[in-house]
Amino acid sequence: MDKLTVRDVDFRGKRVLVRVDFNVPLDGDTITDTTRIRAAFPTLRHILRCKPQALILMSHLGRPNGEPVPSMSLAPVAPALAHLLGNDVAFSPDCIGIDAERAINAMPTGGVILLENTRFHPGETKNDPTFAAKLAQHGDVFVNDAFGTAHRAHASNVGVAAHLPAVAGLLLQNEINYLATALEDPKRPFVAILGGAKVSGKIDVIDALLRKVDKLLVGGGMANTFFAAQGREMADSLVETDALDTARSMLNAAGAKLVLPLDQRIADSFRNDAAQQLAPASADVPPGWQSLDIGPATIDNFAQEIAGAKTVVWNGPMGVFEMPNFAVGTTGVARAVAEATAQGATTIIGGGDSAAAVEQAGLSAQMSHISTGGGASLELLEGKALPGIEALAER
């Protein structure tokens, strides 16, 4: 980590503007998963111990497309944050303007306030300089702790950094240290696991990883496209026909490095209670059927590859893990990764569905690191520079 962090700054008596990632799932006004809120606590508690004048938090929630959407308000997050953090947390009905200024000015010394959704303004996603300057007026120093948006050049993470001293939070530092170390100096054998629906969204990731890993295990819907590229009939399975040539090229270039499933669990419809059966990788999928999970032979094979690894990076589920009957493969791989951790491997879960699947399996605590940013972790795995990190002050 070659950027300044919160450990390099004296926050005493200063207004500290912090970009957090409180893009949490909501059921009405109820937060159904507080993982991202709790992930910010090390940074927030560190700053509060430094006796700031005020702690001002900003975040987005959802994609309101530049205008207020009541269902995407951050208002329910403030009381949840107060309860979890053990501090009073005020809430501003806007992130800029007179309402925000009044709410901030009304805070007691050392108080905490959460501003309304930054994406309620079109200037946020456009990285509008005027909007960024208005956000920056709230603080004396800026802390970016939102790894989940570090791959976006938005006003609240990049634009603000042009106006204030800008440093990384502890969560952001931890994410970079784990992911960068895994890529730049991994302990070997280095095994990567990729799943999810599509090959096309991960072409650059596959290219980058094939140059670095000892084995790349591919499952989930993206394996279907590789099978189709080999000439297997996949029937109603998800297959990206536009990516078949790319898949063929990757298979030719990767050789034994790229490991595909040995078998798959197929179903006669996309339902949890669908009729299902196992199909070997060499067999065509029958008409009207589709592949929804990896099979037991694949779980065992992947587990053997993972067991010998010293570094494991996993991004993407092995099947439709949201359906219990087709979560077997993902859970099996999660157990294998957890066992590798216990044997001393560094295991990194790349956010998004992978993190949700590990949480669902009850194995989160048995991983070395679970990333809070799916898209950001993918771009880092590709070797891309992340704008939200590039904007911070160099050490």
mmCIF file with all atom_site columns, N, CA and C in Angstrom, residues 238-292:
data_model
loop_
_atom_site.group_PDB
_atom_site.id
_atom_site.type_symbol
_atom_site.label_atom_id
_atom_site.label_alt_id
_atom_site.label_comp_id
_atom_site.label_asym_id
_atom_site.label_entity_id
_atom_site.label_seq_id
_atom_site.pdbx_PDB_ins_code
_atom_site.Cartn_x
_atom_site.Cartn_y
_atom_site.Cartn_z
_atom_site.occupancy
_atom_site.B_iso_or_equiv
_atom_site.pdbx_formal_charge
_atom_site.auth_seq_id
_atom_site.auth_comp_id
_atom_site.auth_asym_id
_atom_site.auth_atom_id
_atom_site.pdbx_PDB_model_num
ATOM 1   N N  . LEU A 1 238 ? -27.323 -21.885 -19.936 1.00 0.00 ? 238 LEU A N  1
ATOM 2   C CA . LEU A 1 238 ? -26.826 -20.557 -20.280 1.00 0.00 ? 238 LEU A CA 1
ATOM 3   C C  . LEU A 1 238 ? -25.507 -20.697 -21.022 1.00 0.00 ? 238 LEU A C  1
ATOM 4   N N  . VAL A 1 239 ? -25.490 -20.240 -22.272 1.00 0.00 ? 239 VAL A N  1
ATOM 5   C CA . VAL A 1 239 ? -24.284 -20.268 -23.100 1.00 0.00 ? 239 VAL A CA 1
ATOM 6   C C  . VAL A 1 239 ? -24.171 -18.938 -23.824 1.00 0.00 ? 239 VAL A C  1
ATOM 7   N N  . GLU A 1 240 ? -22.990 -18.346 -23.805 1.00 0.00 ? 240 GLU A N  1
ATOM 8   C CA . GLU A 1 240 ? -22.750 -17.107 -24.544 1.00 0.00 ? 240 GLU A CA 1
ATOM 9   C C  . GLU A 1 240 ? -22.209 -17.459 -25.926 1.00 0.00 ? 240 GLU A C  1
ATOM 10  N N  . THR A 1 241 ? -23.077 -17.471 -26.891 1.00 0.00 ? 241 THR A N  1
ATOM 11  C CA . THR A 1 241 ? -22.643 -17.849 -28.244 1.00 0.00 ? 241 THR A CA 1
ATOM 12  C C  . THR A 1 241 ? -21.637 -16.863 -28.810 1.00 0.00 ? 241 THR A C  1
ATOM 13  N N  . ASP A 1 242 ? -21.732 -15.606 -28.411 1.00 0.00 ? 242 ASP A N  1
ATOM 14  C CA . ASP A 1 242 ? -20.795 -14.597 -28.910 1.00 0.00 ? 242 ASP A CA 1
ATOM 15  C C  . ASP A 1 242 ? -19.381 -14.789 -28.348 1.00 0.00 ? 242 ASP A C  1
ATOM 16  N N  . ALA A 1 243 ? -19.267 -15.593 -27.289 1.00 0.00 ? 243 ALA A N  1
ATOM 17  C CA . ALA A 1 243 ? -17.957 -15.769 -26.648 1.00 0.00 ? 243 ALA A CA 1
ATOM 18  C C  . ALA A 1 243 ? -17.332 -17.120 -26.962 1.00 0.00 ? 243 ALA A C  1
ATOM 19  N N  . LEU A 1 244 ? -17.916 -17.875 -27.883 1.00 0.00 ? 244 LEU A N  1
ATOM 20  C CA . LEU A 1 244 ? -17.409 -19.222 -28.160 1.00 0.00 ? 244 LEU A CA 1
ATOM 21  C C  . LEU A 1 244 ? -15.999 -19.195 -28.736 1.00 0.00 ? 244 LEU A C  1
ATOM 22  N N  . ASP A 1 245 ? -15.738 -18.289 -29.673 1.00 0.00 ? 245 ASP A N  1
ATOM 23  C CA . ASP A 1 245 ? -14.393 -18.216 -30.251 1.00 0.00 ? 245 ASP A CA 1
ATOM 24  C C  . ASP A 1 245 ? -13.364 -17.827 -29.195 1.00 0.00 ? 245 ASP A C  1
ATOM 25  N N  . THR A 1 246 ? -13.759 -16.900 -28.331 1.00 0.00 ? 246 THR A N  1
ATOM 26  C CA . THR A 1 246 ? -12.859 -16.490 -27.244 1.00 0.00 ? 246 THR A CA 1
ATOM 27  C C  . THR A 1 246 ? -12.577 -17.662 -26.318 1.00 0.00 ? 246 THR A C  1
ATOM 28  N N  . ALA A 1 247 ? -13.618 -18.414 -25.993 1.00 0.00 ? 247 ALA A N  1
ATOM 29  C CA . ALA A 1 247 ? -13.449 -19.570 -25.117 1.00 0.00 ? 247 ALA A CA 1
ATOM 30  C C  . ALA A 1 247 ? -12.509 -20.607 -25.743 1.00 0.00 ? 247 ALA A C  1
ATOM 31  N N  . ARG A 1 248 ? -12.648 -20.837 -27.052 1.00 0.00 ? 248 ARG A N  1
ATOM 32  C CA . ARG A 1 248 ? -11.755 -21.786 -27.735 1.00 0.00 ? 248 ARG A CA 1
ATOM 33  C C  . ARG A 1 248 ? -10.304 -21.326 -27.658 1.00 0.00 ? 248 ARG A C  1
ATOM 34  N N  . SER A 1 249 ? -10.108 -20.042 -27.897 1.00 0.00 ? 249 SER A N  1
ATOM 35  C CA . SER A 1 249 ? -8.746  -19.496 -27.846 1.00 0.00 ? 249 SER A CA 1
ATOM 36  C C  . SER A 1 249 ? -8.145  -19.653 -26.456 1.00 0.00 ? 249 SER A C  1
ATOM 37  N N  . MET A 1 250 ? -8.959  -19.388 -25.431 1.00 0.00 ? 250 MET A N  1
ATOM 38  C CA . MET A 1 250 ? -8.475  -19.513 -24.056 1.00 0.00 ? 250 MET A CA 1
ATOM 39  C C  . MET A 1 250 ? -8.130  -20.954 -23.725 1.00 0.00 ? 250 MET A C  1
ATOM 40  N N  . LEU A 1 251 ? -8.967  -21.880 -24.163 1.00 0.00 ? 251 LEU A N  1
ATOM 41  C CA . LEU A 1 251 ? -8.695  -23.294 -23.906 1.00 0.00 ? 251 LEU A CA 1
ATOM 42  C C  . LEU A 1 251 ? -7.381  -23.716 -24.569 1.00 0.00 ? 251 LEU A C  1
ATOM 43  N N  . ASN A 1 252 ? -7.162  -23.257 -25.779 1.00 0.00 ? 252 ASN A N  1
ATOM 44  C CA . ASN A 1 252 ? -5.931  -23.607 -26.491 1.00 0.00 ? 252 ASN A CA 1
ATOM 45  C C  . ASN A 1 252 ? -4.694  -23.010 -25.819 1.00 0.00 ? 252 ASN A C  1
ATOM 46  N N  . ALA A 1 253 ? -4.837  -21.790 -25.360 1.00 0.00 ? 253 ALA A N  1
ATOM 47  C CA . ALA A 1 253 ? -3.701  -21.100 -24.755 1.00 0.00 ? 253 ALA A CA 1
ATOM 48  C C  . ALA A 1 253 ? -3.398  -21.597 -23.343 1.00 0.00 ? 253 ALA A C  1
ATOM 49  N N  . ALA A 1 254 ? -4.456  -21.976 -22.611 1.00 0.00 ? 254 ALA A N  1
ATOM 50  C CA . ALA A 1 254 ? -4.284  -22.326 -21.194 1.00 0.00 ? 254 ALA A CA 1
ATOM 51  C C  . ALA A 1 254 ? -3.726  -23.719 -20.989 1.00 0.00 ? 254 ALA A C  1
ATOM 52  N N  . GLY A 1 255 ? -4.078  -24.635 -21.862 1.00 0.00 ? 255 GLY A N  1
ATOM 53  C CA . GLY A 1 255 ? -3.636  -26.017 -21.674 1.00 0.00 ? 255 GLY A CA 1
ATOM 54  C C  . GLY A 1 255 ? -4.154  -26.599 -20.373 1.00 0.00 ? 255 GLY A C  1
ATOM 55  N N  . ALA A 1 256 ? -3.289  -27.279 -19.637 1.00 0.00 ? 256 ALA A N  1
ATOM 56  C CA . ALA A 1 256 ? -3.696  -27.963 -18.404 1.00 0.00 ? 256 ALA A CA 1
ATOM 57  C C  . ALA A 1 256 ? -3.925  -27.006 -17.243 1.00 0.00 ? 256 ALA A C  1
ATOM 58  N N  . LYS A 1 257 ? -3.572  -25.739 -17.417 1.00 0.00 ? 257 LYS A N  1
ATOM 59  C CA . LYS A 1 257 ? -3.803  -24.767 -16.347 1.00 0.00 ? 257 LYS A CA 1
ATOM 60  C C  . LYS A 1 257 ? -5.285  -24.558 -16.069 1.00 0.00 ? 257 LYS A C  1
ATOM 61  N N  . LEU A 1 258 ? -6.105  -24.605 -17.116 1.00 0.00 ? 258 LEU A N  1
ATOM 62  C CA . LEU A 1 258 ? -7.528  -24.333 -16.977 1.00 0.00 ? 258 LEU A CA 1
ATOM 63  C C  . LEU A 1 258 ? -8.260  -25.650 -16.752 1.00 0.00 ? 258 LEU A C  1
ATOM 64  N N  . VAL A 1 259 ? -8.931  -25.756 -15.602 1.00 0.00 ? 259 VAL A N  1
ATOM 65  C CA . VAL A 1 259 ? -9.592  -26.993 -15.204 1.00 0.00 ? 259 VAL A CA 1
ATOM 66  C C  . VAL A 1 259 ? -11.101 -26.801 -15.239 1.00 0.00 ? 259 VAL A C  1
ATOM 67  N N  . LEU A 1 260 ? -11.785 -27.578 -16.097 1.00 0.00 ? 260 LEU A N  1
ATOM 68  C CA . LEU A 1 260 ? -13.240 -27.511 -16.224 1.00 0.00 ? 260 LEU A CA 1
ATOM 69  C C  . LEU A 1 260 ? -13.892 -28.604 -15.390 1.00 0.00 ? 260 LEU A C  1
ATOM 70  N N  . PRO A 1 261 ? -15.201 -28.496 -15.125 1.00 0.00 ? 261 PRO A N  1
ATOM 71  C CA . PRO A 1 261 ? -15.911 -29.536 -14.380 1.00 0.00 ? 261 PRO A CA 1
ATOM 72  C C  . PRO A 1 261 ? -15.830 -30.900 -15.066 1.00 0.00 ? 261 PRO A C  1
ATOM 73  N N  . LEU A 1 262 ? -15.796 -31.936 -14.242 1.00 0.00 ? 262 LEU A N  1
ATOM 74  C CA . LEU A 1 262 ? -15.845 -33.311 -14.742 1.00 0.00 ? 262 LEU A CA 1
ATOM 75  C C  . LEU A 1 262 ? -17.286 -33.773 -14.939 1.00 0.00 ? 262 LEU A C  1
ATOM 76  N N  . ASP A 1 263 ? -18.187 -33.183 -14.147 1.00 0.00 ? 263 ASP A N  1
ATOM 77  C CA . ASP A 1 263 ? -19.608 -33.509 -14.267 1.00 0.00 ? 263 ASP A CA 1
ATOM 78  C C  . ASP A 1 263 ? -20.428 -32.305 -13.846 1.00 0.00 ? 263 ASP A C  1
ATOM 79  N N  . GLN A 1 264 ? -21.718 -32.327 -14.212 1.00 0.00 ? 264 GLN A N  1
ATOM 80  C CA . GLN A 1 264 ? -22.618 -31.230 -13.876 1.00 0.00 ? 264 GLN A CA 1
ATOM 81  C C  . GLN A 1 264 ? -23.970 -31.777 -13.428 1.00 0.00 ? 264 GLN A C  1
ATOM 82  N N  . ARG A 1 265 ? -24.633 -30.976 -12.596 1.00 0.00 ? 265 ARG A N  1
ATOM 83  C CA . ARG A 1 265 ? -25.983 -31.323 -12.174 1.00 0.00 ? 265 ARG A CA 1
ATOM 84  C C  . ARG A 1 265 ? -26.959 -30.580 -13.093 1.00 0.00 ? 265 ARG A C  1
ATOM 85  N N  . ILE A 1 266 ? -27.722 -31.333 -13.863 1.00 0.00 ? 266 ILE A N  1
ATOM 86  C CA . ILE A 1 266 ? -28.635 -30.723 -14.827 1.00 0.00 ? 266 ILE A CA 1
ATOM 87  C C  . ILE A 1 266 ? -30.078 -30.874 -14.362 1.00 0.00 ? 266 ILE A C  1
ATOM 88  N N  . ALA A 1 267 ? -30.953 -29.991 -14.851 1.00 0.00 ? 267 ALA A N  1
ATOM 89  C CA . ALA A 1 267 ? -32.359 -29.975 -14.431 1.00 0.00 ? 267 ALA A CA 1
ATOM 90  C C  . ALA A 1 267 ? -33.247 -29.737 -15.635 1.00 0.00 ? 267 ALA A C  1
ATOM 91  N N  . ASP A 1 268 ? -34.515 -30.141 -15.501 1.00 0.00 ? 268 ASP A N  1
ATOM 92  C CA . ASP A 1 268 ? -35.437 -29.997 -16.633 1.00 0.00 ? 268 ASP A CA 1
ATOM 93  C C  . ASP A 1 268 ? -36.146 -28.646 -16.642 1.00 0.00 ? 268 ASP A C  1
ATOM 94  N N  . SER A 1 269 ? -35.843 -27.779 -15.653 1.00 0.00 ? 269 SER A N  1
ATOM 95  C CA . SER A 1 269 ? -36.364 -26.403 -15.642 1.00 0.00 ? 269 SER A CA 1
ATOM 96  C C  . SER A 1 269 ? -35.567 -25.604 -14.621 1.00 0.00 ? 269 SER A C  1
ATOM 97  N N  . PHE A 1 270 ? -35.737 -24.307 -14.667 1.00 0.00 ? 270 PHE A N  1
ATOM 98  C CA . PHE A 1 270 ? -34.993 -23.420 -13.761 1.00 0.00 ? 270 PHE A CA 1
ATOM 99  C C  . PHE A 1 270 ? -35.808 -23.224 -12.475 1.00 0.00 ? 270 PHE A C  1
ATOM 100 N N  . ARG A 1 271 ? -35.914 -24.302 -11.706 1.00 0.00 ? 271 ARG A N  1
ATOM 101 C CA . ARG A 1 271 ? -36.652 -24.271 -10.446 1.00 0.00 ? 271 ARG A CA 1
ATOM 102 C C  . ARG A 1 271 ? -35.913 -25.142 -9.426  1.00 0.00 ? 271 ARG A C  1
ATOM 103 N N  . ASN A 1 272 ? -36.049 -24.767 -8.158  1.00 0.00 ? 272 ASN A N  1
ATOM 104 C CA . ASN A 1 272 ? -35.397 -25.550 -7.118  1.00 0.00 ? 272 ASN A CA 1
ATOM 105 C C  . ASN A 1 272 ? -35.922 -26.980 -7.076  1.00 0.00 ? 272 ASN A C  1
ATOM 106 N N  . ASP A 1 273 ? -37.226 -27.153 -7.355  1.00 0.00 ? 273 ASP A N  1
ATOM 107 C CA . ASP A 1 273 ? -37.828 -28.489 -7.274  1.00 0.00 ? 273 ASP A CA 1
ATOM 108 C C  . ASP A 1 273 ? -37.846 -29.207 -8.627  1.00 0.00 ? 273 ASP A C  1
ATOM 109 N N  . ALA A 1 274 ? -37.061 -28.735 -9.577  1.00 0.00 ? 274 ALA A N  1
ATOM 110 C CA . ALA A 1 274 ? -37.019 -29.377 -10.895 1.00 0.00 ? 274 ALA A CA 1
ATOM 111 C C  . ALA A 1 274 ? -36.442 -30.780 -10.785 1.00 0.00 ? 274 ALA A C  1
ATOM 112 N N  . ALA A 1 275 ? -36.831 -31.633 -11.729 1.00 0.00 ? 275 ALA A N  1
ATOM 113 C CA . ALA A 1 275 ? -36.194 -32.943 -11.834 1.00 0.00 ? 275 ALA A CA 1
ATOM 114 C C  . ALA A 1 275 ? -34.729 -32.730 -12.193 1.00 0.00 ? 275 ALA A C  1
ATOM 115 N N  . GLN A 1 276 ? -33.845 -33.530 -11.602 1.00 0.00 ? 276 GLN A N  1
ATOM 116 C CA . GLN A 1 276 ? -32.421 -33.327 -11.836 1.00 0.00 ? 276 GLN A CA 1
ATOM 117 C C  . GLN A 1 276 ? -31.694 -34.654 -11.993 1.00 0.00 ? 276 GLN A C  1
ATOM 118 N N  . GLN A 1 277 ? -30.539 -34.587 -12.626 1.00 0.00 ? 277 GLN A N  1
ATOM 119 C CA . GLN A 1 277 ? -29.675 -35.755 -12.763 1.00 0.00 ? 277 GLN A CA 1
ATOM 120 C C  . GLN A 1 277 ? -28.256 -35.287 -13.007 1.00 0.00 ? 277 GLN A C  1
ATOM 121 N N  . LEU A 1 278 ? -27.303 -36.198 -12.839 1.00 0.00 ? 278 LEU A N  1
ATOM 122 C CA . LEU A 1 278 ? -25.904 -35.883 -13.082 1.00 0.00 ? 278 LEU A CA 1
ATOM 123 C C  . LEU A 1 278 ? -25.529 -36.217 -14.514 1.00 0.00 ? 278 LEU A C  1
ATOM 124 N N  . ALA A 1 279 ? -24.708 -35.379 -15.116 1.00 0.00 ? 279 ALA A N  1
ATOM 125 C CA . ALA A 1 279 ? -24.257 -35.615 -16.487 1.00 0.00 ? 279 ALA A CA 1
ATOM 126 C C  . ALA A 1 279 ? -22.737 -35.470 -16.527 1.00 0.00 ? 279 ALA A C  1
ATOM 127 N N  . PRO A 1 280 ? -22.022 -36.439 -17.075 1.00 0.00 ? 280 PRO A N  1
ATOM 128 C CA . PRO A 1 280 ? -20.573 -36.291 -17.218 1.00 0.00 ? 280 PRO A CA 1
ATOM 129 C C  . PRO A 1 280 ? -20.242 -35.193 -18.223 1.00 0.00 ? 280 PRO A C  1
ATOM 130 N N  . ALA A 1 281 ? -19.064 -34.644 -18.094 1.00 0.00 ? 281 ALA A N  1
ATOM 131 C CA . ALA A 1 281 ? -18.661 -33.543 -18.971 1.00 0.00 ? 281 ALA A CA 1
ATOM 132 C C  . ALA A 1 281 ? -18.615 -33.953 -20.430 1.00 0.00 ? 281 ALA A C  1
ATOM 133 N N  . SER A 1 282 ? -18.454 -35.229 -20.686 1.00 0.00 ? 282 SER A N  1
ATOM 134 C CA . SER A 1 282 ? -18.358 -35.703 -22.066 1.00 0.00 ? 282 SER A CA 1
ATOM 135 C C  . SER A 1 282 ? -19.715 -35.887 -22.737 1.00 0.00 ? 282 SER A C  1
ATOM 136 N N  . ALA A 1 283 ? -20.793 -35.790 -21.947 1.00 0.00 ? 283 ALA A N  1
ATOM 137 C CA . ALA A 1 283 ? -22.128 -36.063 -22.489 1.00 0.00 ? 283 ALA A CA 1
ATOM 138 C C  . ALA A 1 283 ? -22.844 -34.773 -22.861 1.00 0.00 ? 283 ALA A C  1
ATOM 139 N N  . ASP A 1 284 ? -23.688 -34.841 -23.895 1.00 0.00 ? 284 ASP A N  1
ATOM 140 C CA . ASP A 1 284 ? -24.544 -33.719 -24.250 1.00 0.00 ? 284 ASP A CA 1
ATOM 141 C C  . ASP A 1 284 ? -25.665 -33.572 -23.216 1.00 0.00 ? 284 ASP A C  1
ATOM 142 N N  . VAL A 1 285 ? -26.099 -32.343 -23.013 1.00 0.00 ? 285 VAL A N  1
ATOM 143 C CA . VAL A 1 285 ? -27.265 -32.096 -22.168 1.00 0.00 ? 285 VAL A CA 1
ATOM 144 C C  . VAL A 1 285 ? -28.509 -32.396 -22.993 1.00 0.00 ? 285 VAL A C  1
ATOM 145 N N  . PRO A 1 286 ? -29.455 -33.188 -22.468 1.00 0.00 ? 286 PRO A N  1
ATOM 146 C CA . PRO A 1 286 ? -30.651 -33.545 -23.246 1.00 0.00 ? 286 PRO A CA 1
ATOM 147 C C  . PRO A 1 286 ? -31.494 -32.316 -23.588 1.00 0.00 ? 286 PRO A C  1
ATOM 148 N N  . PRO A 1 287 ? -32.233 -32.366 -24.686 1.00 0.00 ? 287 PRO A N  1
ATOM 149 C CA . PRO A 1 287 ? -33.117 -31.253 -25.053 1.00 0.00 ? 287 PRO A CA 1
ATOM 150 C C  . PRO A 1 287 ? -34.065 -30.896 -23.909 1.00 0.00 ? 287 PRO A C  1
ATOM 151 N N  . GLY A 1 288 ? -34.214 -29.586 -23.664 1.00 0.00 ? 288 GLY A N  1
ATOM 152 C CA . GLY A 1 288 ? -35.108 -29.118 -22.617 1.00 0.00 ? 288 GLY A CA 1
ATOM 153 C C  . GLY A 1 288 ? -34.487 -29.073 -21.232 1.00 0.00 ? 288 GLY A C  1
ATOM 154 N N  . TRP A 1 289 ? -33.247 -29.587 -21.105 1.00 0.00 ? 289 TRP A N  1
ATOM 155 C CA . TRP A 1 289 ? -32.574 -29.588 -19.807 1.00 0.00 ? 289 TRP A CA 1
ATOM 156 C C  . TRP A 1 289 ? -31.490 -28.505 -19.789 1.00 0.00 ? 289 TRP A C  1
ATOM 157 N N  . GLN A 1 290 ? -30.988 -28.206 -18.581 1.00 0.00 ? 290 GLN A N  1
ATOM 158 C CA . GLN A 1 290 ? -29.959 -27.172 -18.429 1.00 0.00 ? 290 GLN A CA 1
ATOM 159 C C  . GLN A 1 290 ? -29.062 -27.478 -17.239 1.00 0.00 ? 290 GLN A C  1
ATOM 160 N N  . SER A 1 291 ? -27.833 -27.029 -17.335 1.00 0.00 ? 291 SER A N  1
ATOM 161 C CA . SER A 1 291 ? -26.864 -27.219 -16.263 1.00 0.00 ? 291 SER A CA 1
ATOM 162 C C  . SER A 1 291 ? -27.013 -26.124 -15.221 1.00 0.00 ? 291 SER A C  1
ATOM 163 N N  . LEU A 1 292 ? -27.155 -26.531 -13.945 1.00 0.00 ? 292 LEU A N  1
ATOM 164 C CA . LEU A 1 292 ? -27.366 -25.554 -12.881 1.00 0.00 ? 292 LEU A CA 1
ATOM 165 C C  . LEU A 1 292 ? -26.353 -25.649 -11.743 1.00 0.00 ? 292 LEU A C  1
#
